[in-house]
């Protein structure tokens, strides 16, 4: 899955011959799962039609502050466009536009949007070689980068003038890869490894029966996805769960019992930076597992249970620099019970769910959490979808790691 999946890309096109390549660029962004809006300088419409770009982007294309042909004369709000975008790309970026961007001129919609955008801005220069080499262009390129804009350098090759040299806009595939790589390298959990447990455990009674619980694994899987989306390599140790996950950074390790989960966690823990244990691990298991299916009898059946190992506590005992996060599902004295768990299990953070909160808990799609840190600072969150809750949890962790 591309990091551009679900991202909002604002493509600004200026009047260079390379504008004809932006049709391919829009298609590549759409293929990678991005949503694309296009704004053009008026002169760029001589090189490629807005109809082509609106058809490919599935969005209206704007080049003026209001559409004269539109009887309602709707104002194309440059501030809204700038705020809408997760990234803005100006490609091709001509010498003229680069110079205006440097000086803060905004005599067209594209330039006004550039000036008001708060997102990362990439630009791909394209011009003839002598223009590219000109000190004023060099100075624009330097200034724009010093403002925090990201340049996708022009390449060398045959130019529209027939001359050969530097000034060709990077190819659309290379522009998209450049942006993907740049975004990946800036993810806050890039290079971090995360161990995560999710789902229930099943404790065998005999070859066909087990003791289990209603945990769906939804919360843990959502956390895995949220962490991977921020660049973490995730080792997701999952008990039996119907949840599915497809992400190149998530490695799924399927286990069944508490002991399997314990073994898997100890296998990975030394190598990770963060461990989040969200699984609903069985606290007890049958002391003796019958090797044959237990036959029905008239008398009542007693199964002796013994405690399972507390995985979270065992990791708390051996942890070095890892950030260790536990979950607590409580029905009463929630905060004080959660705080006791922080101390007992040597945690850095605990995510508390109260079963008294409507919409919190095992099977549903929503959750309501309070995160408590080891200094007992509490942060409460609203009832949200588990995907949103997962993002909140990961954001708290990112903040902790950056301190
Ligand atoms: N946990 C674990 N291994 C176990 C039991 C629990 O790793 N054998 C982890 C859970 O994944 C969760 C945290 O411990 O992150 C809290 O589990 P919980 O069952 O609420 O805590 P207990 O210590 O078992 O306390 P109690 O049952 O009394 O609430």
XYZ file of C-alpha atoms and ligand atoms in Angstrom:
432
model
C 0.000 0.000 0.000
C 1.358 3.416 -0.939
C 1.831 6.024 1.746
C -0.228 8.226 -0.581
C -3.315 6.065 0.031
C -6.081 8.357 1.269
C -3.906 11.468 1.041
C -5.188 14.675 -0.513
C -2.859 15.867 -3.246
C -3.171 19.363 -4.686
C -1.404 19.539 -8.044
C -0.490 22.986 -9.334
C 0.351 23.119 -13.033
C 2.215 26.008 -14.617
C 2.882 26.871 -18.238
C 5.722 24.675 -19.386
C 5.708 22.061 -22.135
C 6.131 19.356 -19.465
C 2.536 20.156 -18.439
C 1.443 17.528 -20.962
C 2.966 14.910 -18.648
C 0.708 15.879 -15.747
C -2.083 13.679 -17.119
C 0.156 10.711 -16.281
C 1.019 12.250 -12.953
C -2.628 12.557 -11.957
C -3.247 8.933 -12.959
C -0.315 7.735 -10.845
C -1.565 9.627 -7.799
C -5.069 8.219 -8.266
C -3.621 4.717 -8.721
C -1.730 5.052 -5.439
C -5.012 5.818 -3.660
C -4.684 9.580 -3.360
C -7.449 12.090 -3.914
C -6.339 14.727 -6.418
C -7.408 18.291 -7.088
C -5.757 20.340 -9.803
C -5.214 24.063 -10.101
C -3.628 25.566 -13.187
C -2.150 28.900 -14.097
C -4.234 30.396 -16.931
C -1.344 30.047 -19.428
C -0.824 26.357 -18.641
C -4.160 25.600 -20.295
C -2.386 26.088 -23.629
C -0.401 22.930 -22.895
C -3.048 20.586 -21.475
C -6.793 20.970 -21.174
C -8.608 21.280 -17.860
C -11.090 18.711 -19.209
C -8.366 16.062 -19.414
C -7.285 16.794 -15.863
C -10.763 17.007 -14.370
C -11.684 13.709 -16.035
C -8.607 11.978 -14.651
C -8.759 13.566 -11.208
C -12.561 13.250 -10.947
C -12.614 16.780 -9.549
C -13.239 20.208 -11.066
C -10.089 22.011 -12.178
C -9.697 25.681 -11.268
C -7.429 28.336 -12.713
C -9.077 31.583 -11.679
C -10.427 33.043 -8.457
C -13.942 32.624 -9.809
C -15.400 30.786 -12.772
C -16.633 33.386 -15.252
C -18.627 30.847 -17.253
C -20.371 29.645 -14.144
C -23.592 31.633 -13.806
C -23.287 31.438 -10.017
C -19.736 32.793 -10.252
C -18.519 30.716 -7.352
C -15.402 31.960 -5.600
C -12.582 29.371 -5.718
C -11.267 29.775 -2.251
C -7.483 29.499 -2.256
C -7.411 29.269 1.548
C -9.806 26.297 1.534
C -7.802 24.578 -1.214
C -4.585 25.115 0.727
C -6.116 23.746 3.922
C -7.703 20.783 2.098
C -4.349 19.475 0.855
C -2.118 17.015 2.718
C 0.576 17.832 0.175
C 0.872 20.326 -2.640
C 2.970 19.657 -5.737
C 3.786 22.300 -8.312
C 4.758 20.489 -11.499
C 5.968 21.640 -13.876
C 7.250 24.691 -12.002
C 8.406 27.285 -14.518
C 11.091 29.907 -13.899
C 8.367 32.558 -13.840
C 6.280 30.789 -11.168
C 9.360 29.920 -9.104
C 10.378 33.565 -9.114
C 6.899 34.696 -8.092
C 6.732 32.060 -5.350
C 10.064 33.361 -4.040
C 8.790 36.910 -3.847
C 5.340 36.129 -2.546
C 3.526 37.414 -5.639
C 0.039 36.022 -5.906
C -1.511 37.235 -9.123
C -3.200 33.915 -9.865
C -5.094 31.227 -7.956
C -2.149 28.818 -7.916
C 0.208 31.346 -6.322
C -2.372 32.480 -3.779
C -3.006 28.854 -2.834
C 0.737 28.228 -2.519
C 1.052 31.190 -0.166
C -1.812 30.044 2.032
C -1.058 26.290 2.087
C 0.175 24.874 5.383
C 1.046 21.403 4.080
C 4.431 20.223 2.734
C 5.047 21.708 -0.712
C 6.998 19.945 -3.431
C 8.005 21.560 -6.683
C 9.426 20.052 -9.852
C 11.203 22.699 -11.957
C 11.066 22.444 -15.723
C 12.630 24.856 -18.191
C 15.263 25.174 -20.854
C 18.862 24.592 -19.762
C 20.020 28.207 -19.891
C 17.021 29.347 -17.886
C 17.732 26.590 -15.337
C 21.364 27.701 -15.050
C 20.539 31.404 -14.766
C 21.639 32.953 -11.444
C 18.140 34.312 -10.843
C 16.629 30.813 -11.217
C 19.350 29.316 -8.998
C 18.576 31.975 -6.433
C 14.818 31.178 -6.604
C 15.488 27.468 -6.141
C 17.690 28.150 -3.119
C 15.265 30.594 -1.535
C 12.294 28.303 -2.018
C 14.128 25.433 -0.356
C 15.236 27.694 2.483
C 11.510 28.429 3.058
C 10.994 24.682 3.627
C 9.682 23.751 0.170
C 10.991 20.487 -1.211
C 12.571 20.457 -4.659
C 12.283 17.486 -6.978
C 15.300 18.318 -9.143
C 15.084 18.617 -12.888
C 16.935 15.966 -14.843
C 19.226 16.113 -17.875
C 18.153 15.139 -21.342
C 16.746 16.414 -24.575
C 14.724 19.563 -24.066
C 11.800 20.934 -26.068
C 14.145 23.504 -27.643
C 16.216 20.698 -29.108
C 19.089 21.518 -26.771
C 20.387 18.808 -24.472
C 21.063 19.517 -20.809
C 19.607 20.029 -17.358
C 16.057 21.351 -17.065
C 13.723 18.468 -17.902
C 10.985 17.916 -15.380
C 11.503 14.653 -13.490
C 9.385 11.854 -14.983
C 5.940 11.371 -13.340
C 6.935 7.946 -11.893
C 10.054 9.491 -10.362
C 8.090 12.428 -8.945
C 5.633 10.076 -7.234
C 8.442 7.844 -5.873
C 10.334 10.921 -4.674
C 7.297 12.136 -2.747
C 6.532 8.660 -1.337
C 10.130 8.214 -0.148
C 10.267 11.693 1.324
C 7.000 11.166 3.203
C 8.134 7.747 4.452
C 11.447 9.119 5.718
C 9.610 11.755 7.761
C 7.120 9.458 9.487
C 7.410 9.846 13.271
C 7.779 6.105 13.945
C 10.131 5.445 11.024
C 12.812 2.981 12.163
C 10.897 2.011 15.330
C 9.882 -1.560 16.051
C 6.661 -2.310 17.856
C 5.468 -5.495 19.516
C 1.710 -5.698 19.815
C -0.627 -8.346 21.213
C -4.252 -8.571 20.160
C -7.323 -10.763 20.397
C -8.221 -13.493 22.872
C -6.310 -16.608 23.832
C -7.808 -20.099 23.767
C -6.848 -22.487 26.554
C -7.418 -26.109 25.605
C -9.597 -28.352 27.771
C -9.341 -31.339 25.422
C -8.621 -31.706 21.679
C -11.939 -30.023 20.721
C -12.827 -27.654 23.561
C -11.255 -24.563 25.013
C -11.755 -21.700 27.441
C -11.814 -18.392 25.570
C -13.290 -14.912 25.689
C -15.197 -12.505 23.457
C -12.264 -10.300 22.436
C -12.491 -9.578 18.694
C -8.962 -8.221 18.255
C -10.403 -5.092 16.572
C -8.680 -2.660 18.920
C -5.250 -4.287 18.624
C -5.467 -4.587 14.840
C -6.457 -0.933 14.591
C -3.420 -0.006 16.710
C -1.201 -2.127 14.442
C -2.451 -0.265 11.392
C -2.163 3.166 13.008
C 1.447 2.459 14.060
C 2.422 1.039 10.667
C 0.883 4.064 8.948
C 3.298 6.199 10.955
C 6.249 4.085 9.826
C 6.688 1.549 12.645
C 7.576 -2.051 11.855
C 4.926 -3.993 13.748
C 5.104 -7.524 15.139
C 1.471 -8.307 15.735
C 1.080 -11.351 17.967
C -2.558 -12.270 17.562
C -4.708 -14.792 19.337
C -7.519 -16.444 17.324
C -9.248 -13.548 15.520
C -11.174 -12.988 12.303
C -9.534 -9.607 11.831
C -7.509 -9.091 8.674
C -4.637 -6.729 8.084
C -2.629 -6.012 4.956
C 0.256 -3.629 5.420
C 3.836 -4.111 4.313
C 5.091 -3.048 7.767
C 2.895 -5.438 9.769
C 4.207 -8.926 10.490
C 1.429 -11.114 11.859
C 2.296 -13.933 14.234
C -0.705 -16.148 14.979
C -0.854 -17.868 18.347
C -3.509 -19.767 20.265
C -2.801 -20.002 23.980
C -1.424 -17.624 26.615
C 1.766 -19.682 26.678
C 2.164 -19.346 22.875
C 1.644 -15.607 23.207
C 4.155 -15.427 26.076
C 6.774 -17.283 23.998
C 6.204 -15.109 20.917
C 6.402 -11.885 22.927
C 9.656 -12.921 24.604
C 11.026 -13.777 21.185
C 10.587 -10.197 19.953
C 10.706 -8.009 23.054
C 14.492 -7.456 23.217
C 14.529 -6.074 19.673
C 11.628 -3.644 19.892
C 11.334 -0.022 20.984
C 7.695 -0.174 21.997
C 5.420 -2.959 23.262
C 1.658 -2.554 23.467
C -0.203 -5.453 25.036
C -3.854 -5.173 24.156
C -4.708 -8.881 24.083
C -7.349 -10.291 26.395
C -5.133 -13.055 27.724
C -6.792 -15.836 29.700
C -5.780 -15.547 33.341
C -6.345 -19.286 33.926
C -5.980 -22.453 31.914
C -6.926 -26.073 32.577
C -4.209 -27.655 34.671
C -4.440 -30.899 32.747
C -5.433 -30.969 29.091
C -7.247 -34.221 28.306
C -5.581 -36.016 25.412
C -8.935 -37.514 24.315
C -12.287 -35.796 23.967
C -13.945 -35.737 27.391
C -17.064 -37.932 27.371
C -20.388 -36.724 28.728
C -21.328 -38.150 32.146
C -24.260 -37.622 34.494
C -22.104 -36.216 37.272
C -20.943 -32.605 37.177
C -17.550 -31.960 35.684
C -14.816 -30.115 37.549
C -11.912 -28.689 35.600
C -9.024 -27.541 37.745
C -7.514 -24.274 36.502
C -4.048 -22.895 37.049
C -2.891 -19.305 36.438
C -1.302 -18.475 33.106
C 1.857 -16.383 33.010
C 1.229 -12.647 33.042
C 2.960 -11.645 29.814
C 2.815 -7.908 30.453
C 4.252 -8.258 33.952
C 7.027 -10.529 32.703
C 8.023 -7.920 30.097
C 7.906 -5.168 32.744
C 10.439 -7.188 34.760
C 12.981 -7.397 31.936
C 12.377 -4.136 30.108
C 15.337 -1.887 29.310
C 14.559 1.136 27.120
C 11.303 -0.166 25.696
C 8.166 1.891 26.157
C 5.749 -0.609 27.690
C 2.024 -0.052 27.326
C -0.707 -2.152 28.915
C -4.469 -2.200 28.662
C -6.888 -2.381 31.550
C -10.534 -3.314 31.253
C -12.238 -2.426 34.507
C -15.753 -2.427 35.863
C -15.220 -0.484 39.101
C -12.584 1.750 40.765
C -11.246 2.060 37.240
C -8.551 4.715 37.647
C -7.167 3.417 40.921
C -7.077 -0.167 39.591
C -5.318 1.013 36.430
C -2.737 2.920 38.468
C -2.056 -0.202 40.547
C -1.421 -2.099 37.290
C 1.083 0.540 36.159
C 3.086 -0.081 39.331
C 2.631 -3.829 39.530
C 3.603 -4.394 35.892
C 6.210 -1.593 35.579
C 4.406 0.171 32.727
C 5.035 3.489 31.032
C 1.421 3.914 29.971
C -1.878 2.178 30.497
C -4.946 2.421 28.279
C -8.009 2.168 30.466
C -11.431 1.034 29.246
C -14.313 1.151 31.619
C -17.121 -1.314 30.987
C -19.380 1.295 32.606
C -18.862 3.519 29.559
C -21.432 2.861 26.848
C -19.757 1.849 23.598
C -16.488 0.729 25.222
C -15.122 -2.789 25.359
C -14.664 -5.985 23.380
C -16.821 -6.640 20.372
C -18.108 -3.255 19.138
C -16.549 -0.816 16.696
C -16.175 1.988 19.217
C -14.180 2.542 22.366
C -13.727 5.148 25.051
C -10.379 5.320 26.747
C -8.364 7.140 29.353
C -4.584 7.003 29.034
C -2.614 7.187 32.279
C 1.161 7.535 32.350
C 3.556 6.289 35.001
C 3.438 9.691 36.737
C -0.322 9.188 36.928
C -1.166 11.981 34.480
C -4.561 11.147 33.017
C -5.811 12.028 29.531
C -9.449 11.264 28.762
C -10.763 10.786 25.231
C -14.283 10.870 23.787
C -16.145 7.826 22.526
C -14.731 7.180 19.051
C -14.355 4.460 16.442
C -11.625 1.973 17.325
C -9.607 3.235 14.349
C -9.674 6.781 15.769
C -8.909 5.504 19.278
C -5.923 3.641 17.836
C -4.620 6.880 16.310
C -4.995 8.636 19.679
C -3.009 5.881 21.415
C -0.237 6.024 18.825
C -0.129 9.833 18.942
C 0.338 9.752 22.719
C 3.208 7.294 22.202
C 4.788 9.478 19.493
C 4.643 12.441 21.884
C 6.228 10.400 24.697
C 9.048 9.280 22.432
C 9.755 12.806 21.237
C 10.248 14.121 24.788
N -2.069 -9.437 30.335
C -1.020 -10.220 29.922
N -0.944 -11.526 30.307
C -1.882 -12.071 31.095
C -2.961 -11.272 31.514
C -3.027 -9.959 31.124
O -0.157 -9.730 29.173
N -1.776 -13.338 31.433
C -2.095 -8.030 29.938
C -3.246 -7.629 29.065
O -2.914 -7.761 27.690
C -3.458 -6.178 29.439
C -3.053 -6.117 30.895
O -2.261 -7.276 31.114
O -2.564 -5.320 28.754
C -4.188 -6.038 31.863
O -4.810 -7.231 31.992
P -5.872 -7.539 33.144
O -6.374 -8.899 32.863
O -6.862 -6.440 33.178
O -5.006 -7.426 34.435
P -4.761 -8.421 35.580
O -3.400 -8.183 36.072
O -5.021 -9.783 35.100
O -5.743 -7.980 36.701
P -7.312 -8.288 36.955
O -7.683 -9.497 36.165
O -7.393 -8.446 38.378
O -8.003 -7.068 36.440
